[in-house]
Coordinates of C-alpha atoms in Angstrom, one line a residue:
X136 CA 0.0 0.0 0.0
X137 CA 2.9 2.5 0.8
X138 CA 4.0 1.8 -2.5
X139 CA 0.8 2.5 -4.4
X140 CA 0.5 5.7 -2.6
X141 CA 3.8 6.7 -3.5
X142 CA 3.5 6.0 -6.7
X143 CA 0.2 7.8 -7.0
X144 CA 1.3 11.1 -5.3
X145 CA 4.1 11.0 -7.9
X146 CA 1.5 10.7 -10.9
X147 CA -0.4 13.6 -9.5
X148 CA 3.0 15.8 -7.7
X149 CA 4.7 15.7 -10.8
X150 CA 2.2 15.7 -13.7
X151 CA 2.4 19.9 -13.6
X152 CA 6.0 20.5 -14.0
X153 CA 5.9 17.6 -16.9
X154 CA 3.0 19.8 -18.9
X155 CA 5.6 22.7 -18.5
X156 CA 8.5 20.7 -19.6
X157 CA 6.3 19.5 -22.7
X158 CA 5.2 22.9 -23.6
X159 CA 8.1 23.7 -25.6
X160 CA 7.7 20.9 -27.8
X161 CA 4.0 21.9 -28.7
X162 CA 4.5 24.4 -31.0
X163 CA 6.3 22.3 -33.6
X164 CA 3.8 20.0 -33.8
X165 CA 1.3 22.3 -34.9
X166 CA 3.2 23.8 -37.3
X167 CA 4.2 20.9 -38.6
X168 CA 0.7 19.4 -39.1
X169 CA -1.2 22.7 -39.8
X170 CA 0.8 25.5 -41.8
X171 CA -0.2 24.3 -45.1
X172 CA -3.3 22.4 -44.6
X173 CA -5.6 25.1 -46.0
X174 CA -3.0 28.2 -47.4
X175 CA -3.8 27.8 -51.5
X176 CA -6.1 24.4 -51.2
X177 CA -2.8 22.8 -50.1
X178 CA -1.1 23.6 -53.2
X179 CA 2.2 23.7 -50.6
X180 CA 1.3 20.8 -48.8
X181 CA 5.0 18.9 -50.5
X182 CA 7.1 21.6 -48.2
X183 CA 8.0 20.2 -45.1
X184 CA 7.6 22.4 -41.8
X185 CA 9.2 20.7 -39.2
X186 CA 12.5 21.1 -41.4
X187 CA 11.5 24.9 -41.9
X188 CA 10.8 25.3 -38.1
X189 CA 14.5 23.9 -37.5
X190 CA 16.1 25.9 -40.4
X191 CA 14.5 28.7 -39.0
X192 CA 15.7 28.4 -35.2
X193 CA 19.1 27.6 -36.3
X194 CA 19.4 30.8 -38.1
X195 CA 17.7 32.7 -35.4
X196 CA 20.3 31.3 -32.7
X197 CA 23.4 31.9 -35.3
X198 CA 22.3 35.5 -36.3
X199 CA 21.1 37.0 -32.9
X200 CA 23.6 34.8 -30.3
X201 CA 26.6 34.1 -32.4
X202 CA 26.7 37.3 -34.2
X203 CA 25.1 39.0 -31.5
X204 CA 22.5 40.8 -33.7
X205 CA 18.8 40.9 -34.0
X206 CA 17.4 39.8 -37.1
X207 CA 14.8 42.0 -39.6
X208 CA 12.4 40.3 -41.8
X209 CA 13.6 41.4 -45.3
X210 CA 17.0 38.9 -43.9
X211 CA 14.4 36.1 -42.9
X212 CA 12.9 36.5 -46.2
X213 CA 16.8 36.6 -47.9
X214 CA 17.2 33.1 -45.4
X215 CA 14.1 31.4 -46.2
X216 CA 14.2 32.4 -49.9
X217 CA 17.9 30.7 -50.6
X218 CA 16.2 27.8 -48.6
X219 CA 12.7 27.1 -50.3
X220 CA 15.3 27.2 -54.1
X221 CA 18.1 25.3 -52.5
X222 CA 15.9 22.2 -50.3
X223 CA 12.7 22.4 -52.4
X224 CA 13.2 23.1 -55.8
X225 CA 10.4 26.4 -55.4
X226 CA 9.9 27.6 -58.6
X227 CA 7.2 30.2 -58.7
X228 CA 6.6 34.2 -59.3
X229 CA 8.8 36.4 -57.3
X230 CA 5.0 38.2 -55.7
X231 CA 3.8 35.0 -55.2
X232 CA 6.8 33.6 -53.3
X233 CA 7.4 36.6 -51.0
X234 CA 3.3 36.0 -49.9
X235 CA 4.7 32.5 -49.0
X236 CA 7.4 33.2 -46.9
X237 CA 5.0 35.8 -45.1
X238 CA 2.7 33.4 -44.1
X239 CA 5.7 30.8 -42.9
X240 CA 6.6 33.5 -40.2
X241 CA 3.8 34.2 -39.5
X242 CA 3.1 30.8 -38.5
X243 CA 6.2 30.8 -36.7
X244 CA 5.5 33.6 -34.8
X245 CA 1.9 32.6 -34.6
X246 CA 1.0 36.0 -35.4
X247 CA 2.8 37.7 -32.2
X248 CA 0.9 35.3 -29.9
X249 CA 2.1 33.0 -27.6
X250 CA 1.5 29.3 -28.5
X251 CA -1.3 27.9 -25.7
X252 CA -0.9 23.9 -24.5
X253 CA -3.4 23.3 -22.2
X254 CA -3.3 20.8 -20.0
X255 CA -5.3 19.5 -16.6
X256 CA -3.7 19.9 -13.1
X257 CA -4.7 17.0 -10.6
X258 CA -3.3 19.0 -8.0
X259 CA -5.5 22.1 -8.7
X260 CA -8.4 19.7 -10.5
X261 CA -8.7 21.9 -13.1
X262 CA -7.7 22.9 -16.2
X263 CA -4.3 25.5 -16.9
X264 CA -2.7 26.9 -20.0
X265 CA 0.9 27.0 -20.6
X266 CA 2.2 29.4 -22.9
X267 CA 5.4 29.3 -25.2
X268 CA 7.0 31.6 -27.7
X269 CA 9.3 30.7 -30.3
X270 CA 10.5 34.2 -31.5
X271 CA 10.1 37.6 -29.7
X272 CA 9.9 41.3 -31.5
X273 CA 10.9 44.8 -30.4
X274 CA 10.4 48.0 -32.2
X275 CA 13.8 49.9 -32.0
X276 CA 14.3 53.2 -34.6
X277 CA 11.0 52.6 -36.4
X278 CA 11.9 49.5 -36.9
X279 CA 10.5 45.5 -36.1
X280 CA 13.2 43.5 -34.6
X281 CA 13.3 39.5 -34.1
X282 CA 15.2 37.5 -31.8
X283 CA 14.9 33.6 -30.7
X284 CA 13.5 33.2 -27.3
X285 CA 14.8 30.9 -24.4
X286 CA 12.0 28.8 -25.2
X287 CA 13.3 28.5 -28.6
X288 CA 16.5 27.7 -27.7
X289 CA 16.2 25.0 -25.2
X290 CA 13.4 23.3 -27.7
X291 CA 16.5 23.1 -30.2
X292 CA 19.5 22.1 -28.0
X293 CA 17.1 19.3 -26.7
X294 CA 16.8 18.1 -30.5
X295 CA 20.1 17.0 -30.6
X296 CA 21.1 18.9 -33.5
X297 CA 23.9 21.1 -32.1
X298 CA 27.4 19.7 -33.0
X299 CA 29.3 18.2 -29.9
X300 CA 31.6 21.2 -29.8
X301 CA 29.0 24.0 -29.5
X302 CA 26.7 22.2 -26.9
X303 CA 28.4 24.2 -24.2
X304 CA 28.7 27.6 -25.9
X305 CA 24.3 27.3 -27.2
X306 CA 24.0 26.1 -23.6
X307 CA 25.5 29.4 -22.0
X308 CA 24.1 31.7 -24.7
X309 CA 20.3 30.0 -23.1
X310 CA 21.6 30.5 -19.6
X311 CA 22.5 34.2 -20.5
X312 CA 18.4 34.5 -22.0
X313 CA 17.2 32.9 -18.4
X314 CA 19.4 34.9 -16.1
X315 CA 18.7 38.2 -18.2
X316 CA 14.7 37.2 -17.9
X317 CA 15.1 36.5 -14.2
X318 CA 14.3 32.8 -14.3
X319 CA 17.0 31.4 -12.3
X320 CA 15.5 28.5 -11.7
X321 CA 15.2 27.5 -15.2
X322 CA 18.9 29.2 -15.1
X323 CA 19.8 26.4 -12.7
X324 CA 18.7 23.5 -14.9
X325 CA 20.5 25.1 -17.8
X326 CA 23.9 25.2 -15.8
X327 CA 23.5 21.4 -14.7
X328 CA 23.2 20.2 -18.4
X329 CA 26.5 22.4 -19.1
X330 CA 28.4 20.4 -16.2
X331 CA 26.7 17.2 -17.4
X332 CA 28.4 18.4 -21.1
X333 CA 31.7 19.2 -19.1
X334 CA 32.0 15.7 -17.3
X335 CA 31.2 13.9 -20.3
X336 CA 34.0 15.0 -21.9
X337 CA 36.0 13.9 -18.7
X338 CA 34.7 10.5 -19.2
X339 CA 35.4 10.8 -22.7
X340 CA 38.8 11.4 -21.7
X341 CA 39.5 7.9 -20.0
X342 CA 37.6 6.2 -22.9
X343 CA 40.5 7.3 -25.3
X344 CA 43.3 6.6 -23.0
X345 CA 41.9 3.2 -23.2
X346 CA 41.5 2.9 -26.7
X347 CA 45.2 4.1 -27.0
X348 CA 46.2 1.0 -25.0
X349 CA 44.4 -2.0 -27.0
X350 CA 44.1 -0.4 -30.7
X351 CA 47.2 2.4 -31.3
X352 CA 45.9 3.4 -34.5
X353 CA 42.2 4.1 -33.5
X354 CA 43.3 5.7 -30.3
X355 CA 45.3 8.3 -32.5
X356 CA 42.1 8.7 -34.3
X357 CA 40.1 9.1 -31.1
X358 CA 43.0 11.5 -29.3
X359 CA 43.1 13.9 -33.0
X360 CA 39.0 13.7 -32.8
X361 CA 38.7 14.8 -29.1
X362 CA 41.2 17.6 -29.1
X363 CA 39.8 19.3 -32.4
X364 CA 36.4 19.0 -30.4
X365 CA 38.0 20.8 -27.3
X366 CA 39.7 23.6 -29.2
X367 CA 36.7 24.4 -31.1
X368 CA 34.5 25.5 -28.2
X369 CA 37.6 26.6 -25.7
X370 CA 38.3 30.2 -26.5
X371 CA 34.3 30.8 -27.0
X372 CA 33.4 29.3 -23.8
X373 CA 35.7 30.9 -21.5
X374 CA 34.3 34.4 -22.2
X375 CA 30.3 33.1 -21.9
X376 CA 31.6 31.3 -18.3
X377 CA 32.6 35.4 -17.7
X378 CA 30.2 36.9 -18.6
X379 CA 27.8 34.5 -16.9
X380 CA 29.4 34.9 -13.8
X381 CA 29.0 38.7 -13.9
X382 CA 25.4 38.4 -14.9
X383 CA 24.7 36.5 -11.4
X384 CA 26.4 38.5 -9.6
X385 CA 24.9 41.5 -10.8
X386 CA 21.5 39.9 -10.1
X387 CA 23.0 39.0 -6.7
X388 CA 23.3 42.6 -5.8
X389 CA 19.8 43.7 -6.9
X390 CA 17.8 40.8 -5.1
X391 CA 20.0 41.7 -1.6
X392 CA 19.4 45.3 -1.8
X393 CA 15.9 44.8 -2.8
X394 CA 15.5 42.1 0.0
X395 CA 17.0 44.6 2.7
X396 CA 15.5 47.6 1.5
X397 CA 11.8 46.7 0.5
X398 CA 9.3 46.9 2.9
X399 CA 5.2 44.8 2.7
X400 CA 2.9 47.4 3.6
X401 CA 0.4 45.2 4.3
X402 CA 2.1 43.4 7.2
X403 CA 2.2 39.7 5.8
X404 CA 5.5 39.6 4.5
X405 CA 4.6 38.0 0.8
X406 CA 6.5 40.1 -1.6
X407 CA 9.7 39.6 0.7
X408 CA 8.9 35.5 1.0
X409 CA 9.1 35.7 -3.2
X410 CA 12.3 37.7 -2.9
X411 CA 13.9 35.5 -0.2
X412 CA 12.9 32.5 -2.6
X413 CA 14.7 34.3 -5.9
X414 CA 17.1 35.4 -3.7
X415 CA 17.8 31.4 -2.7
X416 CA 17.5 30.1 -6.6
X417 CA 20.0 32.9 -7.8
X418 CA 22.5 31.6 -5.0
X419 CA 22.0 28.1 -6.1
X420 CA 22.5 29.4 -9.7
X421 CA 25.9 30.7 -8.7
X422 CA 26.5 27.7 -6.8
X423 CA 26.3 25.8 -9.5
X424 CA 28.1 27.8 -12.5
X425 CA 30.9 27.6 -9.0
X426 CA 30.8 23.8 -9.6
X427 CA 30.9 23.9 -13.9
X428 CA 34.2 26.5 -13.4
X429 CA 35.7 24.1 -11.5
X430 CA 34.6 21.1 -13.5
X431 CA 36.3 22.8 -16.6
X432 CA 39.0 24.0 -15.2
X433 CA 39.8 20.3 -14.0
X434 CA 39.2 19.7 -17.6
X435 CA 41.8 22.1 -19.0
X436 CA 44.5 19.7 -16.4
X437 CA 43.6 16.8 -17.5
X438 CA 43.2 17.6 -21.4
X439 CA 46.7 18.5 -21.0
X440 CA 47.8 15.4 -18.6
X441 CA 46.1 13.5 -21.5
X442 CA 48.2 15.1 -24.3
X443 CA 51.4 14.1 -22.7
X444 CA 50.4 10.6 -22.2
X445 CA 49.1 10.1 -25.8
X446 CA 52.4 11.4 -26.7
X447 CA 54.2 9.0 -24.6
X448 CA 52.0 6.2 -26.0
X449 CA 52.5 6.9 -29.7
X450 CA 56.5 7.5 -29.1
X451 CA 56.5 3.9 -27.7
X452 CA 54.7 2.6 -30.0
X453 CA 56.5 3.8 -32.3
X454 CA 60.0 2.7 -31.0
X455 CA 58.3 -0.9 -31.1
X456 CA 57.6 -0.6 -34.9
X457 CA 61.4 0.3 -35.3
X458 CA 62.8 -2.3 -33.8
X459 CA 66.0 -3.3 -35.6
X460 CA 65.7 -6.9 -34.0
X461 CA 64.0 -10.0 -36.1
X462 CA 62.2 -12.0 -33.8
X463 CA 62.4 -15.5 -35.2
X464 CA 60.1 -17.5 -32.3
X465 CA 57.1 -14.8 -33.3
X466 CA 57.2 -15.2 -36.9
X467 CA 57.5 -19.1 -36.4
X468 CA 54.4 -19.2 -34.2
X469 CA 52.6 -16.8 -37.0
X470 CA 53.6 -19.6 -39.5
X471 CA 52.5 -22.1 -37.4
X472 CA 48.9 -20.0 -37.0
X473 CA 48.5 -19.5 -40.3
X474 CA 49.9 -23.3 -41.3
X475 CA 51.4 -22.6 -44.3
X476 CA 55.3 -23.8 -44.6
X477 CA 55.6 -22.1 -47.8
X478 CA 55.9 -18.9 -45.7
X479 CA 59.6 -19.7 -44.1
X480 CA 60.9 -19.1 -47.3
X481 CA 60.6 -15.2 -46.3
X482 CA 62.6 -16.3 -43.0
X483 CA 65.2 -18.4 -44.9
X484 CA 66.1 -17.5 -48.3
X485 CA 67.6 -13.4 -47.1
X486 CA 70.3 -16.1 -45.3
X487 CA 71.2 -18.0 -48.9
X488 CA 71.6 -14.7 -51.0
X489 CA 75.2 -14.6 -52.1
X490 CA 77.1 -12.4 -50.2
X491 CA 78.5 -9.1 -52.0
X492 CA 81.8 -8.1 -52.2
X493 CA 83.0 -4.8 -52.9
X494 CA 87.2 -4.9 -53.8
X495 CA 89.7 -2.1 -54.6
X496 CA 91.2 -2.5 -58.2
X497 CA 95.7 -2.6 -58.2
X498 CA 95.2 -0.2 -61.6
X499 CA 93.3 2.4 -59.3
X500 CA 96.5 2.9 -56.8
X501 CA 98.5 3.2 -60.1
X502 CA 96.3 6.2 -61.2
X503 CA 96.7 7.9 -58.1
X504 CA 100.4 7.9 -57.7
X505 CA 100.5 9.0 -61.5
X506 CA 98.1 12.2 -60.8
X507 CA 99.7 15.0 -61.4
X508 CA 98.2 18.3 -59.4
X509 CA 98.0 21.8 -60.8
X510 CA 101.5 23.4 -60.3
X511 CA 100.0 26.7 -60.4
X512 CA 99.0 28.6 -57.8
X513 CA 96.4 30.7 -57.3
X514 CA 96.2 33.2 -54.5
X515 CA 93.2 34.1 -52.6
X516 CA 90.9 36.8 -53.7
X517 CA 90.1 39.5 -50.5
X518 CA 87.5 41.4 -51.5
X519 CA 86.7 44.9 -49.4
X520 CA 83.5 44.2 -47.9
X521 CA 81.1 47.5 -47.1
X522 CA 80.0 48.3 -43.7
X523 CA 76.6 47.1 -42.9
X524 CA 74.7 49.6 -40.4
X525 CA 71.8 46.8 -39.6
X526 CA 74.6 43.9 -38.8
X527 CA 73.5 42.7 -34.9
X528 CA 76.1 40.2 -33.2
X529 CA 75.1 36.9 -32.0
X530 CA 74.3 38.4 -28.6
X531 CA 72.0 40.5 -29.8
X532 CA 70.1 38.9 -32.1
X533 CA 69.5 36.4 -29.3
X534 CA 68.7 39.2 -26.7
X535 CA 66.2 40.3 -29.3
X536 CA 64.4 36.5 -29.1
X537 CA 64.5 36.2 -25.5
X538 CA 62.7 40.0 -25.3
X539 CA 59.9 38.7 -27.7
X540 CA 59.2 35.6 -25.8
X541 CA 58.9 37.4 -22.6
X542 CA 56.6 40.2 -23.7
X543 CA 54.5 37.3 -25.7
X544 CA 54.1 35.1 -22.4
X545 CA 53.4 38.5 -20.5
X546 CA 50.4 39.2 -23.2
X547 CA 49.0 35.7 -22.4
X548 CA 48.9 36.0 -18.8
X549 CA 47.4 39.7 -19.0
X550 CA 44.8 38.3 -21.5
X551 CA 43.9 35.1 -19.0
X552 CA 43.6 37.6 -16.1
X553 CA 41.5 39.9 -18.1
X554 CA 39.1 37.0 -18.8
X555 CA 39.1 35.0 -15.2
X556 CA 40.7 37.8 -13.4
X557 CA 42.7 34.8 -11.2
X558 CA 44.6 32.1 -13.0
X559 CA 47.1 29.4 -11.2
X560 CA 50.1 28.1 -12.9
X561 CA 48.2 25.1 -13.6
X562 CA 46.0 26.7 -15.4
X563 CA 48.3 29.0 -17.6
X564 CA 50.2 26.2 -18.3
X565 CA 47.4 24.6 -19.8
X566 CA 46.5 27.6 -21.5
X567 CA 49.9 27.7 -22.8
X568 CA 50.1 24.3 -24.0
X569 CA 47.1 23.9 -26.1
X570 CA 47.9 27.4 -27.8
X571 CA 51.7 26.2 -28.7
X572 CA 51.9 22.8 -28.3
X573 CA 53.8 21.0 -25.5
X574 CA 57.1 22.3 -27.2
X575 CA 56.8 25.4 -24.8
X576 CA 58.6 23.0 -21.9
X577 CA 61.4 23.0 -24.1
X578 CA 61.8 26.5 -24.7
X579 CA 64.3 27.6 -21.9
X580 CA 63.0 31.3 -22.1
X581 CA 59.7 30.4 -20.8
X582 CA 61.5 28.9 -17.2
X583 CA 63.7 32.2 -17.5
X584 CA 60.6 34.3 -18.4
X585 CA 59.0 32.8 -14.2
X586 CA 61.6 33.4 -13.2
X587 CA 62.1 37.1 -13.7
X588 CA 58.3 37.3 -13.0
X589 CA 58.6 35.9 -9.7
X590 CA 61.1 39.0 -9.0
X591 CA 57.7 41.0 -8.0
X592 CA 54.6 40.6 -6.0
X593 CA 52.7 43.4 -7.9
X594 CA 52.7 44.7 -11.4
X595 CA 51.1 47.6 -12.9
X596 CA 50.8 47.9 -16.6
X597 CA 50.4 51.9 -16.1
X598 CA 53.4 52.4 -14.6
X599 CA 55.4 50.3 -16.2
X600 CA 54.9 51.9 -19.3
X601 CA 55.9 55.2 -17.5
X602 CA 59.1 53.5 -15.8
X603 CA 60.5 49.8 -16.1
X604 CA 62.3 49.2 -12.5
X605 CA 63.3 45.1 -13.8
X606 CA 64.9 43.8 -17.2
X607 CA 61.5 41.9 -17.5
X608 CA 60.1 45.1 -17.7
X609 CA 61.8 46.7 -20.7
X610 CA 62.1 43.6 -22.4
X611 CA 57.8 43.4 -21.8
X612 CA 57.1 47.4 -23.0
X613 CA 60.0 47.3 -25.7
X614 CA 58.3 44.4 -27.6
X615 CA 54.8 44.9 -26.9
X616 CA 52.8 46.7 -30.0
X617 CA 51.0 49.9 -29.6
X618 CA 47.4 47.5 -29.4
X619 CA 48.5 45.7 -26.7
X620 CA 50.1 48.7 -24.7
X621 CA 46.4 50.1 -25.1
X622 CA 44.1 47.0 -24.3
X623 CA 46.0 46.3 -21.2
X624 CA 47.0 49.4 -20.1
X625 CA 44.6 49.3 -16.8
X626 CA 46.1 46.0 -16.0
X627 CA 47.2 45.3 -12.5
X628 CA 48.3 42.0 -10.4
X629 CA 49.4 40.3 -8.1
X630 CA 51.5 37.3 -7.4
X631 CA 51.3 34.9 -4.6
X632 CA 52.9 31.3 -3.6
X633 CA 51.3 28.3 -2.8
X634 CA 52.8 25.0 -0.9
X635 CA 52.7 22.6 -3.8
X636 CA 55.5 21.9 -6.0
X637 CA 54.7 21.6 -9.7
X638 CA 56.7 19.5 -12.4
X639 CA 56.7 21.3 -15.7
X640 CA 59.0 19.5 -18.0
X641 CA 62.2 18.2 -19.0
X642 CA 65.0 20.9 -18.6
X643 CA 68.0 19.6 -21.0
X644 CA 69.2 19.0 -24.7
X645 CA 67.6 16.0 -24.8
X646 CA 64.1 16.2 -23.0
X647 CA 62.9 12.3 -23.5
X648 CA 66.0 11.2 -22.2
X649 CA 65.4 9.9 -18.8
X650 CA 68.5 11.3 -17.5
X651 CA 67.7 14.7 -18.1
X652 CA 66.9 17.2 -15.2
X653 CA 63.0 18.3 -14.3
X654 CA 61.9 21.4 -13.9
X655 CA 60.2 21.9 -10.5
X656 CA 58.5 25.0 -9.7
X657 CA 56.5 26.4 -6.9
X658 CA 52.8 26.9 -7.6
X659 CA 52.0 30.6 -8.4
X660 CA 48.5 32.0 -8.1
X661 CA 47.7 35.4 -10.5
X662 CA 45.1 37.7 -9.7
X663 CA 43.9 40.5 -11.1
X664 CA 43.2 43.5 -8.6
X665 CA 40.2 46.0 -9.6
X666 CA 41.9 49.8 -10.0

C-alpha cells in the first residue's frame, strides 16, 4: 500500500512540471501538421515544416547569439528564400513567393501570440494553459526587430542537433536568455546540463586513454578527434563562463538590496517571502556555475595530462615498430597459426643470397700515384667588404628572441587575467600548452621568463609603461605593439605562492631522455586586482 501511494502522489505531484517541460515541444507540432493544410487548397502541402521550423531556429540562434545581432524580416525573407530554391526546388513568381514566406513567419511567430498547450492539473483539479513563444519582436528606430526566445532555444538544443563542440557555448548563450529574464530556476537546470556536457567530456577522456592501450591506430584517431572538439569550443566558452558569472552576480546585488530595502505594507510579509525564494534560486545558480568552473578547469589539467600521455604512448609505440631486431620464435608461431610452410621461405632465403663483395682494383693505386696536381697557384681573392649599419652580433640577435618571448608570455597572462581575473600556474600552463603545443617546456626562455616574473609581488601595466624598474620590464614594454600597450594598459596583479611543487617539464638537450633534469617550480597564483 505505501507503495501504491507513493507511486500515485508522484502521478499527481509531478504531472504539472511535466506539462511545463512538454510545452516547448507543442509548437512544432502544430506547425508541422497545420501550416499548409488550407494556405492555397494545399497547393504547398510537399514543403516540409518541421524542417522549416528547425532551419529557421538555427538561423535565429546563429544570427542574434553568435553574431550578436537581432534579425529584420527582409533577412528572414533573404534566409528562407535561398532555402525554399536550394531544399525544395520552389519555382514560382517572385510576388507569389514573397506571400509565402509571409505566411511561414507568421506561422512561426503565430501572429505575435504566444503558442497555448493546455493541460489538466490533478493537484489544482482543473484545467491550466501553458504558454510558449518561439520568436520575440521589439520595435527599435521605427523598426521591427526578431530575436529567438529561451523557449526556442532549449526546444532546439534538446533536438540534438547542435554539433558536440558548441553544446556548451548554445547552452551558456540560453543560460544568459534565463538569467537576463530572471528565471533562475530554469537558469539552474541550464547550468547542470553544461556540467553534465563538461564531465562527459572527462569520461570521454578515460575512454581514449583506453583505446590508446588496446588499438594504437584508432586511439590516435580518437586522441586527434577529441582535441579538435575541445579547441573548437575553448576560446568561446571561457568568455560566456565570464560573462555569466557577472550576470549573477549582478543579479546577486539587486535581489540583496531589494530584500534589505523593501518593505510589505500590508504586514504579511509575501512580496519579501518571493524575494527570499529568488534570492535562494539565484545563489543556487551561482553555486552551481561555482561547480561547472571548476569542472572545466579540471578539464583544462587533465586535457593537458592526457596530451602528454598520448604522446608517450604513440612514441613507444613507435620505437616498437622500429625495432631493428627479427624476432624469429614470433614469426614461427605466426607460420605455425596461419599453417602454411611455404611462408619460411621469407625467413630463410635473405640467409642464402650470395654475399656481396666490394674490392679495390691494383690499376686504381696506379692512377693515383700517376696524378699529377695543378703546379700553379692561385692566391686568394680578398675582397673589401662595405659596412653594414643593420649587422646585430650573435648576442643581440639572441637578446632580441628572449625580449619577444617574454613580452608574448606576458600578453598571455594579461589576456587570461583579463578573462578569469585569477589564474594558477596550472592553469596558464594549460592555456599555454594547447595554444603552442607542448614544445613550450622545451623553450628555456619560458623557465627564464617565471623566473624574472617571480622577482615582484605586484605589477602595474600603467606604470610600467611610465618606468621599467626590472629587465623583464623593458624587455615586456620594448616588444609589446602599440594595441597591446592600449588594451592592457589598466592591468594590474598580483603574485602569490602556494605550498605545492609543480613539475613542468624536461630541462635539457635531450628532454625524452630519462636522464635529463626536471623542472620543478613552486605553484603561483595570478590575480587580477580592480583599480
Amino acid at each position: 500500500m505505501a507503495l501504491k501511494h507513493v507511486m500515485i502522489n508522484d502521478i499527481i505531484s509531478e504531472h504539472s512540471a511535466r506539462m511545463q517541460n512538454l510545452k516547448k515541444y507543442y509548437p512544432f507540432f502544430v506547425l508541422s501538421e497545420t501550416t499548409f493544410v488550407q494556405y492555397k487548397e494545399g497547393k504547398y502541402g510537399f514543403l516540409d515544416m518541421g524542417y522549416i521550423t528547425m532551419a529557421s531556429l538555427r538561423f535565429l540562434i546563429n544570427e542574434n547569439n553568435f553574431h550578436e545581432k537581432d534579425i529584420t524580416y527582409e533577412e528572414y525573407e533573404n534566409f528562407m528564400s535561398e532555402l525554399l530554391h536550394r531544399d525544395f526546388d520552389l519555382d514560382e513568381p517572385k510576388e507569389e513567393e514573397k506571400q509565402l514566406i509571409l505566411h511561414i513567419f507568421d506561422k512561426l511567430k503565430n501572429d505575435g501570440r504566444a503558442f497555448e498547450f493546455r493541460f489538466y492539473n490533478p493537484d489544482t483539479k482543473s484545467s491550466q494553459i501553458a504558454r510558449v513563444k518561439l520568436i520575440d519582436s521589439r520595435i527599435e528606430n521605427g523598426q521591427v526587430l526578431y530575436t529567438i526566445t529561451a523557449e526556442g532555444i532549449e526546444f532546439y538544443l534538446d533536438t540534438k542537433e547542435v554539433k558536440d563542440e558548441s553544446k556548451i557555448n548554445v547552452s551558456q548563450l540560453l543560460l544568459e536568455k534565463m538569467i537576463t529574464s530572471n528565471n533562475f530556476k530554469g537558469g539552474i537546470d541550464v547550468v547542470k546540463r553544461i556540467n553534465a556536457q563538461v564531465i562527459k567530456l572527462k569520461a570521454e577522456k578515460e575512454n581514449v586513454l583506453k583505446l590508446l592501450g588496446m588499438d594504437i591506430f584508432e586511439g590516435n584517431k580518437a586522441y586527434t578527434e577529441y582535441m579538435d572538439t575541445i579547441a573548437k569550443w575553448f576560446s568561446e566558452e571561457q568568455k560566456l563562463f565570464a560573462k555569466n558569472k557577472a550576470l549573477v552576480d549582478k543579479a546577486i546585488k539587486k535581489a540583496e538590496f531589494e530584500n534589505n530595502q523593501s518593505v510589505d505594507p500590508t504586514g504579511e510579509g509575501s512580496a519579501k517571502l518571493l524575494r527570499s525564494k529568488a534570492l535562494e534560486e539565484i545563489s543556487s545558480l551561482e553555486n552551481e556555475l561555482k561547480k561547472t568552473i571548476y569542472n572545466h578547469s579540471q578539464l583544462i589539467s587533465e586535457t593537458v595530462e592526457l596530451s602528454q600521455m598520448a604522446d608517450k604512448i604513440i612514441g613507444q609505440a613507435k620505437l616498437r615498430k622500429l625495432r631493428p631486431v627479427f624476432d624469429f620464435r614470433q614469426s614461427l608461431v605466426n607460420i605455425m597459426k596461419q599453417d602454411n610452410p611455404a611462408l619460411m621461405a621469407h625467413v630463410v632465403m635473405p640467409l642464402f643470397a650470395p654475399r656481396l663483395e666490394k674490392t679495390f682494383s691494383i690499376k686504381s693505386i696506379d692512377n693515383m700515384l700517376t696524378l699529377k696536381s695543378e703546379d700553379k697557384q692561385q692566391g686568394e681573392k680578398v675582397e673589401k667588404a662595405s659596412l653594414d649599419l643593420d649587422f646585430k652580433y650573435e648576442d643581440e640577435i639572441l637578446d632580441e628572441k628572449i625580449s619577444h618571448n617574454f613580452a608574448m608570455l606576458f600578453v598571455q597572462l594579461l589576456d587570461q587575467l583579463k578573462k578569469w581575473n585569477k589564474v594558477s600556474i596550472k592553469e596558464l600552463n594549460g592555456i599555454l600548452e594547447i595554444k603552442f603545443s607542448k614544445d613550450i617546456y622545451e623553450n628555456r626562455d619560458y623557465y627564464a621568463f617565471l623566473v624574472h616574473l617571480a622577482g615582484k609581488r605586484e605589477y602595474s601595466m600603467k606604470q610600467m609603461l611610465v618606468k621599467q624598474d626590472t629587465m623583464l620590464e623593458e624587455m615586456v614594454v620594448s616588444h609589446m605593439t602599440e594595441d597591446e600597450k592600449a588594451e592592457f594598459e589598466s592591468m594590474e596583479f598580483t603574485l602569490t605562492f602556494g605550498t605545492e611543487e609543480i613539475e613542468l617539464g624536461a630541462l635539457g638537450d635531450n628532454p625524452g631522455d630519462a636522464r635529463s633534469d626536471r623542472f620543478v617550480v613552486t605553484d603561483m597564483y595570478f590575480e587580477r586586482r580592480q583599480g
